[in-house]
XYZ file of C-alpha atoms in Angstrom:
227
model
C 102.180 106.094 -108.318
C 104.406 103.472 -109.959
C 107.471 104.785 -111.796
C 107.057 102.652 -114.940
C 104.244 101.704 -117.260
C 103.337 99.317 -120.065
C 101.716 100.505 -123.294
C 99.887 98.108 -125.622
C 99.080 98.461 -129.253
C 95.622 96.906 -129.955
C 95.310 95.134 -133.296
C 97.277 91.871 -133.461
C 98.778 92.570 -130.033
C 95.647 92.264 -127.889
C 93.132 91.044 -130.425
C 93.673 88.615 -133.305
C 92.605 90.884 -136.162
C 95.229 90.359 -138.865
C 93.120 88.199 -141.185
C 89.926 90.150 -140.521
C 91.514 93.534 -141.322
C 93.261 92.143 -144.411
C 90.049 90.648 -145.759
C 88.060 93.815 -144.977
C 90.586 95.932 -146.825
C 90.618 93.529 -149.793
C 86.837 93.749 -150.061
C 86.998 97.515 -149.686
C 89.699 97.834 -152.383
C 87.784 95.539 -154.738
C 84.713 97.729 -154.411
C 86.737 100.842 -155.247
C 88.935 99.332 -157.956
C 92.154 99.688 -156.031
C 94.863 97.006 -155.908
C 96.301 95.993 -152.530
C 98.831 93.135 -152.280
C 99.566 91.117 -149.152
C 102.974 92.742 -149.052
C 101.451 96.187 -149.256
C 99.179 95.243 -146.391
C 101.999 93.962 -144.184
C 104.327 96.866 -144.822
C 102.039 99.835 -145.442
C 98.763 99.108 -143.629
C 99.562 97.392 -140.334
C 100.024 99.865 -137.549
C 99.076 102.942 -139.567
C 96.058 105.194 -139.338
C 93.276 104.762 -141.853
C 93.889 108.310 -143.040
C 97.479 107.457 -143.967
C 96.466 104.212 -145.639
C 93.659 105.820 -147.607
C 95.886 108.604 -148.871
C 98.369 105.994 -150.042
C 95.620 104.122 -151.888
C 93.721 107.097 -153.369
C 96.068 110.059 -153.293
C 94.865 113.426 -152.009
C 91.517 113.229 -150.210
C 89.393 115.681 -148.342
C 88.846 115.066 -144.603
C 85.190 114.344 -145.243
C 86.057 111.766 -147.922
C 88.501 110.057 -145.595
C 85.870 109.833 -142.884
C 83.360 108.242 -145.273
C 85.824 105.693 -146.581
C 87.073 104.837 -143.093
C 83.560 104.328 -141.836
C 82.765 102.044 -144.762
C 85.830 99.872 -144.251
C 85.676 99.672 -140.458
C 81.941 98.935 -140.343
C 82.633 95.945 -142.625
C 85.505 94.833 -140.402
C 83.469 94.990 -137.172
C 80.488 93.231 -138.766
C 82.547 90.293 -140.077
C 85.019 90.039 -137.162
C 82.454 90.309 -134.377
C 81.174 86.689 -134.494
C 84.752 85.324 -134.380
C 86.266 87.892 -131.997
C 89.183 86.575 -129.946
C 92.016 88.025 -127.951
C 95.670 87.119 -128.625
C 96.902 84.233 -126.460
C 98.109 85.451 -123.099
C 96.512 88.920 -123.310
C 94.067 88.504 -120.424
C 96.602 86.823 -118.137
C 99.205 89.508 -118.739
C 96.744 92.314 -118.112
C 95.559 90.646 -114.858
C 99.172 90.225 -113.776
C 100.002 93.880 -114.407
C 96.912 94.963 -112.548
C 97.819 92.803 -109.535
C 101.239 94.461 -109.452
C 99.759 97.950 -109.734
C 101.626 98.737 -112.984
C 99.954 101.558 -114.960
C 98.756 100.319 -118.387
C 97.851 102.278 -121.548
C 96.344 101.447 -124.893
C 97.816 103.385 -127.846
C 96.277 102.380 -131.163
C 96.034 103.797 -134.666
C 92.500 102.437 -134.824
C 89.474 104.752 -134.826
C 87.502 105.235 -131.603
C 84.612 103.071 -132.858
C 86.971 100.108 -133.089
C 88.336 100.710 -129.578
C 84.757 100.715 -128.228
C 84.084 97.519 -130.183
C 87.207 95.949 -128.610
C 86.208 96.861 -125.075
C 82.577 95.781 -125.639
C 83.591 92.367 -126.961
C 86.514 91.700 -124.578
C 85.297 93.334 -121.307
C 88.886 94.489 -120.735
C 88.347 98.255 -120.373
C 88.954 98.156 -116.619
C 92.613 97.113 -117.113
C 93.594 100.329 -118.888
C 94.418 103.535 -117.086
C 94.886 105.491 -120.330
C 93.399 104.994 -123.790
C 94.704 106.823 -126.862
C 93.221 106.185 -130.312
C 93.674 107.918 -133.660
C 91.392 110.816 -132.701
C 93.385 114.028 -132.743
C 96.568 112.363 -133.891
C 97.757 114.373 -136.912
C 100.645 112.070 -137.767
C 100.209 108.326 -137.321
C 102.828 105.696 -136.650
C 105.770 105.599 -137.398
C 105.561 109.136 -136.034
C 105.984 108.942 -132.229
C 103.137 111.296 -131.437
C 100.689 108.633 -130.275
C 103.187 107.093 -127.845
C 104.327 110.457 -126.526
C 100.693 111.343 -125.888
C 100.201 108.110 -123.944
C 103.273 108.831 -121.798
C 102.048 112.346 -121.024
C 98.684 111.001 -119.955
C 100.416 108.342 -117.812
C 102.493 111.220 -116.325
C 105.703 109.333 -116.947
C 108.779 110.055 -119.095
C 108.999 107.915 -122.251
C 112.110 106.135 -120.939
C 109.949 104.635 -118.154
C 107.540 103.042 -120.623
C 107.731 99.714 -122.416
C 105.636 99.164 -125.546
C 104.234 95.917 -126.981
C 103.980 96.197 -130.744
C 103.542 93.917 -133.816
C 104.091 96.275 -136.727
C 107.207 97.814 -138.251
C 105.635 101.273 -138.061
C 104.640 100.832 -134.438
C 108.074 99.583 -133.380
C 109.695 102.570 -135.043
C 107.195 104.933 -133.455
C 107.955 103.545 -129.981
C 111.679 103.791 -130.489
C 111.406 107.358 -131.793
C 109.400 108.201 -128.684
C 112.335 106.992 -126.539
C 110.626 103.873 -125.244
C 111.603 100.258 -124.873
C 109.679 98.009 -127.296
C 108.955 94.310 -127.361
C 107.962 92.838 -130.728
C 104.971 90.532 -130.826
C 105.372 88.147 -133.785
C 101.737 87.965 -134.885
C 102.206 90.040 -138.055
C 105.903 89.518 -138.900
C 108.260 86.668 -138.071
C 110.535 86.718 -135.017
C 113.720 87.185 -137.173
C 112.025 90.090 -139.003
C 111.169 91.824 -135.752
C 114.601 91.176 -134.221
C 116.126 93.034 -137.186
C 113.965 96.047 -136.215
C 116.040 96.689 -133.089
C 113.458 95.560 -130.610
C 114.342 94.884 -126.966
C 112.992 91.353 -127.233
C 110.510 89.369 -129.342
C 107.725 87.000 -128.308
C 105.323 84.888 -130.344
C 102.324 86.144 -128.376
C 101.599 87.659 -124.965
C 101.865 84.323 -123.203
C 105.619 84.746 -123.655
C 105.870 87.709 -121.267
C 105.938 87.762 -117.464
C 104.146 90.675 -115.867
C 106.679 90.746 -113.050
C 109.572 91.117 -115.496
C 107.839 93.996 -117.242
C 107.380 95.637 -113.850
C 110.984 95.230 -112.669
C 112.917 95.478 -115.911
C 111.090 97.916 -118.138
C 114.066 100.273 -118.251
C 116.549 97.530 -119.210
C 114.673 94.904 -121.142
C 116.323 92.291 -123.273
C 115.293 88.895 -124.531
C 116.487 87.118 -121.340
C 113.530 88.688 -119.504
C 111.049 86.988 -121.773
C 109.719 83.421 -121.459
């Protein structure tokens, strides 16, 4: 058993979903008469669970209502994104490199399970992940550290031996609160914006990370370990 692991967020870290999720939420909000600006989307939607987003948009909601609204929005997202599905540059190569080195890998995403299944079906990448954690059973979404702590427990490693790859402010904060190293992936925010969030390095996409450096340096990462 290796003594360190890598944990990936999914949306905009492994798959290029920023525009698709934004457009799906805009259509959803237009149908329900709710206003959502691009700034709201960047700062209050990315990285968060649908339950948290929907409560912000609509106020207090029953669990059943949240489930119905989530299903509506995510079905629209999968239907429109499916024909143009693509992974983030460097994702496949990095996952292959980590697998060759025997580094345990987890997925920890705020997305619902249906979207995770969609991702694995479209990408054929399921075999690269030792652990998968989605929003199911997570009572507090990012920036709460619960989802990353759950991933570490399932990896059977202490948080300090995990490095997280994240694109969102809420995800970066969640990883840091969990006691993990975190590399910012600048697909949602700019490199300077992510650097101000106290990351342990920032890359434009996953092609900017060496699997061997993640393996050797995950407990002492800094930007010099990134391409």
